[in-house]
PDB file of C-alpha atoms in Angstrom:
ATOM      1  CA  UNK A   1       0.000   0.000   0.000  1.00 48.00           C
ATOM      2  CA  UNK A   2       3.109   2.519   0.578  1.00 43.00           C
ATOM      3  CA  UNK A   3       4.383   1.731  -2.438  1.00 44.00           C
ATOM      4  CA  UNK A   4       0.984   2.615  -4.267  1.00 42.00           C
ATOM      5  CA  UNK A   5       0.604   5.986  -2.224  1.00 43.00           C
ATOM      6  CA  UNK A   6       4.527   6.815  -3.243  1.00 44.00           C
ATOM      7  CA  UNK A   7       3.733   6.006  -6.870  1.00 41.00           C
ATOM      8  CA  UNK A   8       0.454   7.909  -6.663  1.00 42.00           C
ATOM      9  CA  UNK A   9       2.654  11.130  -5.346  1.00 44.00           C
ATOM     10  CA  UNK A  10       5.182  10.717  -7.550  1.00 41.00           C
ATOM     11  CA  UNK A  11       2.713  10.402 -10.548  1.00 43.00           C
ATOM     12  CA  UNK A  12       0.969  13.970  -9.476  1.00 39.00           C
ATOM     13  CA  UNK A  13       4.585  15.611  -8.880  1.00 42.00           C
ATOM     14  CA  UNK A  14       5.297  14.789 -12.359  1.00 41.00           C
ATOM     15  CA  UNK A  15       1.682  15.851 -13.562  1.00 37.00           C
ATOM     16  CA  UNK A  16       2.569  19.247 -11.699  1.00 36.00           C
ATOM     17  CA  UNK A  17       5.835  20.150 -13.107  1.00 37.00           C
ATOM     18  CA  UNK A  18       4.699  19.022 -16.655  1.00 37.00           C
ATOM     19  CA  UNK A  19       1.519  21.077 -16.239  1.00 40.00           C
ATOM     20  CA  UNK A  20       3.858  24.084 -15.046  1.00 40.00           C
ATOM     21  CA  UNK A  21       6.404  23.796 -18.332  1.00 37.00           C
ATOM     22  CA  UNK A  22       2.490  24.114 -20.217  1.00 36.00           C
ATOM     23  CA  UNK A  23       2.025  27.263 -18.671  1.00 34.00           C
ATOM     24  CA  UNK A  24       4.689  29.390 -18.875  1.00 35.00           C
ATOM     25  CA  UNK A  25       4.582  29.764 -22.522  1.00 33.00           C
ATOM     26  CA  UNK A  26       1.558  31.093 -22.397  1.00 37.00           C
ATOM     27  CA  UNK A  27       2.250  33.295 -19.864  1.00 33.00           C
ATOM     28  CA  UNK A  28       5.553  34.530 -22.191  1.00 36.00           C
ATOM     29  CA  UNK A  29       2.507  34.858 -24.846  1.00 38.00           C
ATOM     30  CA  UNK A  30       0.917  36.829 -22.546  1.00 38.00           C
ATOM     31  CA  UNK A  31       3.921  39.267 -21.669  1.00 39.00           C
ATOM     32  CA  UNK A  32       4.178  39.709 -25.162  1.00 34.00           C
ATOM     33  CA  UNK A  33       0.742  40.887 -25.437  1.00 35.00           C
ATOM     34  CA  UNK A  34       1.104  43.499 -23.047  1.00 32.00           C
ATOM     35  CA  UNK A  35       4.105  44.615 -24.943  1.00 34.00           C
ATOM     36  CA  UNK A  36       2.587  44.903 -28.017  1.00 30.00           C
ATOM     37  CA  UNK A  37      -0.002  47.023 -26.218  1.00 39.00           C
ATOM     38  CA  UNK A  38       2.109  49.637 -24.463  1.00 29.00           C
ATOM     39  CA  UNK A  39       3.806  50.239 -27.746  1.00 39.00           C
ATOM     40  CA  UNK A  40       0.283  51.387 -29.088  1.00 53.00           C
ATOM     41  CA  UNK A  41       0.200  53.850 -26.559  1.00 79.00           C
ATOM     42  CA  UNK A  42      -1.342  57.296 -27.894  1.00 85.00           C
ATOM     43  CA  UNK A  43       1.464  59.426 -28.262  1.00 95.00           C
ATOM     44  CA  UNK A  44       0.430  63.507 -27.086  1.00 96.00           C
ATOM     45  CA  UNK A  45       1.909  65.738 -29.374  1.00 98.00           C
ATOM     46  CA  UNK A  46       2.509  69.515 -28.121  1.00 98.00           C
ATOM     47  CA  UNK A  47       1.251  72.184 -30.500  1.00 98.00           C
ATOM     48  CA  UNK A  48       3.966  74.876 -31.297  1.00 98.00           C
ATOM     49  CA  UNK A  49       2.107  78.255 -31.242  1.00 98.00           C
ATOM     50  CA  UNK A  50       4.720  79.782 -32.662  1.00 97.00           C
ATOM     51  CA  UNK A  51       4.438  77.142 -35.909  1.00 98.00           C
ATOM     52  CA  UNK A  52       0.444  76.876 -35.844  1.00 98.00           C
ATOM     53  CA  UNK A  53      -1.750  79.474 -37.799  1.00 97.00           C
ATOM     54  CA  UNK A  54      -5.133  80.370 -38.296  1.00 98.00           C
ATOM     55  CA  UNK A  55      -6.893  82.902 -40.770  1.00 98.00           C
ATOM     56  CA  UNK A  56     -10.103  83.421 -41.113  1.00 98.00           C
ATOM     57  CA  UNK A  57     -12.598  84.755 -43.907  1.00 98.00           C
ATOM     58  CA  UNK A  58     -16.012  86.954 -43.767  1.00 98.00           C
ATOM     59  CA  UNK A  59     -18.085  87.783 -46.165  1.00 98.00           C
ATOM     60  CA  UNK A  60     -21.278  90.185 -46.792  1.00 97.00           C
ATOM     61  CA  UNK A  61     -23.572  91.269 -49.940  1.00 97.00           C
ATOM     62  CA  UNK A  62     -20.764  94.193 -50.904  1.00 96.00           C
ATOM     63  CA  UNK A  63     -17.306  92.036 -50.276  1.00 97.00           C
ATOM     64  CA  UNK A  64     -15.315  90.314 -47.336  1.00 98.00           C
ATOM     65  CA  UNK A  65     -12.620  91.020 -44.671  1.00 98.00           C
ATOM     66  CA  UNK A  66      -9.776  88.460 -43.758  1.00 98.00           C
ATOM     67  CA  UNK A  67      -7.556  88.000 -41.131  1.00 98.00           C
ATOM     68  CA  UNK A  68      -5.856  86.070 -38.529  1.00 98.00           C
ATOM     69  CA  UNK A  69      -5.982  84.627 -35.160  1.00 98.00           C
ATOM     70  CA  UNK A  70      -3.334  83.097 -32.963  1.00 98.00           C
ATOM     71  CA  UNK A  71      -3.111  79.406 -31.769  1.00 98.00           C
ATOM     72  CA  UNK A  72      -2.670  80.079 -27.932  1.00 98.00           C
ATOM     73  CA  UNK A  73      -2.322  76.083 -27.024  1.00 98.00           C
ATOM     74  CA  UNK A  74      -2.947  72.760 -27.592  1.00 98.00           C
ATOM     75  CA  UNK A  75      -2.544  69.131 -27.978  1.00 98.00           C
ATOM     76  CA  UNK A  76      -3.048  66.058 -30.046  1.00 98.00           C
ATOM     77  CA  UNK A  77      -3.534  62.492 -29.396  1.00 97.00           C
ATOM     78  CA  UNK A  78      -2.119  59.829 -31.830  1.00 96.00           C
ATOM     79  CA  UNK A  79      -1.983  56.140 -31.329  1.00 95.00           C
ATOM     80  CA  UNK A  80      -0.556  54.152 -34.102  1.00 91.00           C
ATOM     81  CA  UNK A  81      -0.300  57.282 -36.359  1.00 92.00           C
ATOM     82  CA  UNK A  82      -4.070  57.806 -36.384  1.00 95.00           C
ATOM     83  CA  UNK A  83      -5.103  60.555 -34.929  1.00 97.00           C
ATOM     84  CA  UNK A  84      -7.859  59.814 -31.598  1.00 96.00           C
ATOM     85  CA  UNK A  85      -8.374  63.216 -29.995  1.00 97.00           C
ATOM     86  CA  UNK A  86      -7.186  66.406 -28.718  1.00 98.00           C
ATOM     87  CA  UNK A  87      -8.105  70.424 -28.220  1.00 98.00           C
ATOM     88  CA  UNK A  88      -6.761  73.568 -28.922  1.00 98.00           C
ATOM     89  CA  UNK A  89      -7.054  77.134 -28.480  1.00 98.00           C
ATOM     90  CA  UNK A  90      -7.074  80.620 -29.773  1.00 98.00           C
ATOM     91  CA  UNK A  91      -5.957  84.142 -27.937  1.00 98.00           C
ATOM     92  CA  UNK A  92      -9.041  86.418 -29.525  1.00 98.00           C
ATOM     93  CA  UNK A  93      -7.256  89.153 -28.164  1.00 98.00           C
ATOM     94  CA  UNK A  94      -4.718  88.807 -31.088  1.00 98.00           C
ATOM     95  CA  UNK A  95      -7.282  88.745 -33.794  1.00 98.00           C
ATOM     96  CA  UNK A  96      -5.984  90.979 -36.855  1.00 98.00           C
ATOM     97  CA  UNK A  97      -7.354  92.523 -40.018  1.00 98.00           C
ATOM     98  CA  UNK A  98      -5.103  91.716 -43.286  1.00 98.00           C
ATOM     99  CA  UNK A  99      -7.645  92.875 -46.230  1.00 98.00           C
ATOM    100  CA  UNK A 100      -7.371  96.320 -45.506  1.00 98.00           C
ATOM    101  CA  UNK A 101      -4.283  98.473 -45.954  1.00 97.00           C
ATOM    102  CA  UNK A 102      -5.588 102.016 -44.434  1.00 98.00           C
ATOM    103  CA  UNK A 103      -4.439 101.751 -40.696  1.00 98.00           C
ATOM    104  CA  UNK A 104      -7.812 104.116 -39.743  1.00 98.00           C
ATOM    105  CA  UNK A 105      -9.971 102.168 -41.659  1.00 98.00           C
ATOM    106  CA  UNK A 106      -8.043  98.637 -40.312  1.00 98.00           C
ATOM    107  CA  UNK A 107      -8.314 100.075 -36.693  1.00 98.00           C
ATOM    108  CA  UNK A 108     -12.079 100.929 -37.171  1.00 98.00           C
ATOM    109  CA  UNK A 109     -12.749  97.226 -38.177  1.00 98.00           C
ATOM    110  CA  UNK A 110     -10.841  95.355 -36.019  1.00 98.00           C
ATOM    111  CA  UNK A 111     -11.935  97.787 -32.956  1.00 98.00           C
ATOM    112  CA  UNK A 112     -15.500  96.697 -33.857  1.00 98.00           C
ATOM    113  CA  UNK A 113     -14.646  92.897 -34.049  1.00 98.00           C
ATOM    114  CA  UNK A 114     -13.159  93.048 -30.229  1.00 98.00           C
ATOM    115  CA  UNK A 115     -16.304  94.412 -29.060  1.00 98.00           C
ATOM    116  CA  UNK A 116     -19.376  92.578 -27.631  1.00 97.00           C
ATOM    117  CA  UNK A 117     -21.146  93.195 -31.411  1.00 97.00           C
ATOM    118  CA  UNK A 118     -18.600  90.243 -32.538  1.00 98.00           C
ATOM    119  CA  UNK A 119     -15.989  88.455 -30.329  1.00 98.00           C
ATOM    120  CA  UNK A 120     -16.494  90.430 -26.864  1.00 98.00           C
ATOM    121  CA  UNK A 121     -12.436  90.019 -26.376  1.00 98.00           C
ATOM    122  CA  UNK A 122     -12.588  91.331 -23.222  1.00 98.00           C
ATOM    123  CA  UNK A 123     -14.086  89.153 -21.354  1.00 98.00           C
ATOM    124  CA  UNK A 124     -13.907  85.987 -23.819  1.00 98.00           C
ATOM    125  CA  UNK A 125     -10.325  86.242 -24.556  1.00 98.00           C
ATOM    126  CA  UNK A 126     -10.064  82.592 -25.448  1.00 98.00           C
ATOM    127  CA  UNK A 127     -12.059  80.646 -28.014  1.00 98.00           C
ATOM    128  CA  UNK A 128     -11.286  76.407 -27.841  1.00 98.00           C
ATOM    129  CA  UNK A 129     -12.094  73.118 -30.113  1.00 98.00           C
ATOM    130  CA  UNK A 130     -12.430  69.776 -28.259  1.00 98.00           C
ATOM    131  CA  UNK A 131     -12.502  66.941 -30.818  1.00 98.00           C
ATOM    132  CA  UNK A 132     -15.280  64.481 -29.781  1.00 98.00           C
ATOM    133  CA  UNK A 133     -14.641  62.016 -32.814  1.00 98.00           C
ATOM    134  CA  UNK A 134     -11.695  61.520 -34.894  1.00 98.00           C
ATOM    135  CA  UNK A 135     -12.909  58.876 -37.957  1.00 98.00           C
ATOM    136  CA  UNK A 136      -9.881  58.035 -40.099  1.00 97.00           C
ATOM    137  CA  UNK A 137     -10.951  57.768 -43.939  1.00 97.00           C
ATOM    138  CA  UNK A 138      -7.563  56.397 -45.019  1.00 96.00           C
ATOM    139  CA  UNK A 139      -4.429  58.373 -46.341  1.00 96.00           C
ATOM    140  CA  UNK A 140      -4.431  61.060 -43.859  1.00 97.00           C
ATOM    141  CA  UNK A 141      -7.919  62.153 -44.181  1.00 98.00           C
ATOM    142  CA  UNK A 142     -10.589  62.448 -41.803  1.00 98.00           C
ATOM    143  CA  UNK A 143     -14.181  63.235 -40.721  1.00 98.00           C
ATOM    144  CA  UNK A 144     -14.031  65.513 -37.614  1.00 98.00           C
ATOM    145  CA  UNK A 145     -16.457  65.844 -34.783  1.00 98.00           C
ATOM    146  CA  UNK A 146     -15.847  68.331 -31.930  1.00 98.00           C
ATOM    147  CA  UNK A 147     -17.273  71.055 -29.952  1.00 98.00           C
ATOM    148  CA  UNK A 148     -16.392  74.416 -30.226  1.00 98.00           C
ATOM    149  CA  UNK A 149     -16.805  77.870 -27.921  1.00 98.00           C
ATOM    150  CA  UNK A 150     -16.963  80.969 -28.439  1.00 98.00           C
ATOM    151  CA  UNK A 151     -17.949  83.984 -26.101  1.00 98.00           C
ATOM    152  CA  UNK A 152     -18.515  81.251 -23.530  1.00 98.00           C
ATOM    153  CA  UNK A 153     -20.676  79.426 -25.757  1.00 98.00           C
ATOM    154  CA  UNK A 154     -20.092  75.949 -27.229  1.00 98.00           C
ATOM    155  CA  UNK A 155     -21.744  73.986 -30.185  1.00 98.00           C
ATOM    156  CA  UNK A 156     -21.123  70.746 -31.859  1.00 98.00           C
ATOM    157  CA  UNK A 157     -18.873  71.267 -35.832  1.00 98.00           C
ATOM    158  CA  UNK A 158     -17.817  69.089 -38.363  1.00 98.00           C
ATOM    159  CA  UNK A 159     -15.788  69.606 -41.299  1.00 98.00           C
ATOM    160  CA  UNK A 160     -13.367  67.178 -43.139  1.00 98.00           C
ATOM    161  CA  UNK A 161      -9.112  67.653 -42.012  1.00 98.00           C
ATOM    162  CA  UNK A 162      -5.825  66.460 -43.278  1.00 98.00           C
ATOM    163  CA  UNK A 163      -3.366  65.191 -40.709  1.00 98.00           C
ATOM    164  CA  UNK A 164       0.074  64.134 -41.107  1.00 97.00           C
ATOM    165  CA  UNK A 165       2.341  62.310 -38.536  1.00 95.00           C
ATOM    166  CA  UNK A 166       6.109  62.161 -39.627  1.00 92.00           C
ATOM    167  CA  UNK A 167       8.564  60.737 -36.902  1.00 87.00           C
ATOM    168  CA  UNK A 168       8.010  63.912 -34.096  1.00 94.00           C
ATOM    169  CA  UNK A 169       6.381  66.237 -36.199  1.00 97.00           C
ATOM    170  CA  UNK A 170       2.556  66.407 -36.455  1.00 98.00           C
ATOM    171  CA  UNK A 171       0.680  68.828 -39.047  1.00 98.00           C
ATOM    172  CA  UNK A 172      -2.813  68.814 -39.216  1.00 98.00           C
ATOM    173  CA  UNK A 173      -5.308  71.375 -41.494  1.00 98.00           C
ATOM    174  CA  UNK A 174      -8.848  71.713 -41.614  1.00 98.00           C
ATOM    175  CA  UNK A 175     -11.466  73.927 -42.723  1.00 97.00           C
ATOM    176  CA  UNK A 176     -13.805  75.103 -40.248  1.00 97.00           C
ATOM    177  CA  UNK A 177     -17.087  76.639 -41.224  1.00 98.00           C
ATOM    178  CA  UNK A 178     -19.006  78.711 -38.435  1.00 98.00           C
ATOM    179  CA  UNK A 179     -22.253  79.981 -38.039  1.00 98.00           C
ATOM    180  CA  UNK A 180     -21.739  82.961 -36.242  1.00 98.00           C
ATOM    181  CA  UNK A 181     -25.391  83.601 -34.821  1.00 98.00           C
ATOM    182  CA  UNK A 182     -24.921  80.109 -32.768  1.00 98.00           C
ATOM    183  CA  UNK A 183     -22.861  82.400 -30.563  1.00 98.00           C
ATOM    184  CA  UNK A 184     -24.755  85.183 -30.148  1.00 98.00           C
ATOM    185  CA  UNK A 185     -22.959  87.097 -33.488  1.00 98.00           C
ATOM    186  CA  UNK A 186     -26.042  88.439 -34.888  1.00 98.00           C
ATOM    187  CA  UNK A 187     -24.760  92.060 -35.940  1.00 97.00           C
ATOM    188  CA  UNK A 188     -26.756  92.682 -39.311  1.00 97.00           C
ATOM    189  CA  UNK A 189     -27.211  89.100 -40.009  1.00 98.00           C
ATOM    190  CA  UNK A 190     -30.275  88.861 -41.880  1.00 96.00           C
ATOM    191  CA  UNK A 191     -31.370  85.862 -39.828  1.00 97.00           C
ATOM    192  CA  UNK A 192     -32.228  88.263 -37.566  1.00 97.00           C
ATOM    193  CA  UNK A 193     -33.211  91.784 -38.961  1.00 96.00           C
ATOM    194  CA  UNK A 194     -34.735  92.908 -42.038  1.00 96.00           C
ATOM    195  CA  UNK A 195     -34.266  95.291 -44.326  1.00 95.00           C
ATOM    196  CA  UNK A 196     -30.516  95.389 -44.297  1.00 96.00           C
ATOM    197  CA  UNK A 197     -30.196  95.646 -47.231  1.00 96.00           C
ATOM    198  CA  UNK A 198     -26.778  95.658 -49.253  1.00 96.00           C
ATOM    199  CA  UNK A 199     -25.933  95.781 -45.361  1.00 96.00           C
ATOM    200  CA  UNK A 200     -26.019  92.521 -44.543  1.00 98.00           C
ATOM    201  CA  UNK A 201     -23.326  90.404 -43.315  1.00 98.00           C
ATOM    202  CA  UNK A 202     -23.521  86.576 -43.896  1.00 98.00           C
ATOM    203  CA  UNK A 203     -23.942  84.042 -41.052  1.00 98.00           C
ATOM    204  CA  UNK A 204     -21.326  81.632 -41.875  1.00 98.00           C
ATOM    205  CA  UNK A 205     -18.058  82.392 -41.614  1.00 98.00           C
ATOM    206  CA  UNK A 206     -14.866  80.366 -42.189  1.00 98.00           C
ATOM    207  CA  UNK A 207     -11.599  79.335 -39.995  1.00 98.00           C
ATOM    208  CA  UNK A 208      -8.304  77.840 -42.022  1.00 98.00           C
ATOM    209  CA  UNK A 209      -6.221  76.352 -39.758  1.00 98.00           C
ATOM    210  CA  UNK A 210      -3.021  74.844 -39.594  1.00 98.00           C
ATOM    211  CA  UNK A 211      -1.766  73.021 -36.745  1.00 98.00           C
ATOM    212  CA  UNK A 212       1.737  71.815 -35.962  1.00 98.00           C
ATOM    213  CA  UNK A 213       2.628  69.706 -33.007  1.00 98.00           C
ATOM    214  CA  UNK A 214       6.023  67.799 -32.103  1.00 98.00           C
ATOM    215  CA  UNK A 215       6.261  64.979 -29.357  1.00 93.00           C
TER     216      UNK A 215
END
């Protein structure tokens, strides 16, 4: 009967320590999952300010003004070289006129954009974009979903962008139209008084932006 028992134990030992050279391959496997994981990390990518630009385009019945704005911050997510989120913003403070050469007539203009008939700079001295949804339509392109404020104000935009990821350097542009009455911009916009007339500014207006970012 010892002899059985001792076999019996010896048996299950070996079972064991066969069972245990089973495992740890698949617990290497496993390690190497996790590896492959981490190295899919999204990767942040700084925005450069100083690199980053952003113009911007009006029109109404008798022409249209241009300008710029500067990129005061942001960041971008990437994981696997496809972009998945991110935010930036914009100093309004810094907003300029470029279409018109007279300095009185340039200082007129942009004086009234500042004011609480357009961007209120004063006390809304930073406009932002939050991207809610990045969808990736193959070769750099995508569909763009994000929410974007203004004078304290935020709706939902979409618009098509370009993004490019090379080693530590991100660019991404996109054209952003706006309709400026979603945030309470409704200075002679016919939307919302009559009879302007050859007066009449449009509603939409549109944001070109270029974005650079490095890891």
């Amino acid at each position: 009967m010892k002899q059985i028992t001792t076999l019996t134990a010896v048996a299950v030992t070996t079972v064991f320590v066969l069972s245990s050279f089973t495992i740890a391959p698949r617990f290497i496997s496993t390690g190497s999952v996790t590896k492959l994981e981490l190295s899919k990390k999204a990767i942040s990518f700084k925005v450069d300010p100083g690199q980053s630009k952003l113009t911007w385009l009006a029109k109404k019945v008798t022409g249209e003004h241009a300008g710029t704005i500067q990129v005061r911050s942001g960041s971008l997510d990437v994981d696997n070289n496809i972009l998945k989120g991110g935010s930036f913003e914009l100093d309004t403070k810094t907003i300029t006129v470029t279409d018109i050469e007279d300095k009185e007539n340039n200082a007129k203009l942009l004086g009234h954009l500042k004011s609480d008939d357009f961007f209120a700079v004063e006390k809304f001295g930073t406009a932002k974009f939050v991207i809610t949804s990045a969808q990736s339509k193959g070769s750099g392109l995508y569909q763009i979903k994000g929410n974007l404020t203004i004078k304290g104000i935020t709706n939902e935009v979409t618009f098509p962008a370009n993004v490019t990821v090379d080693n530590n350097k991100l660019v991404a542009k996109a054209k952003i139209k706006v309709d400026r009455t979603k945030y309470d911009i409704k200075f002679r916009s016919k939307s919302f008084f009559e009879n302007l007339g050859d007066k009449t500014i449009y509603d939409d207006f549109d944001l070109d932006i270029q974005l650079v970012a490095n890891k």
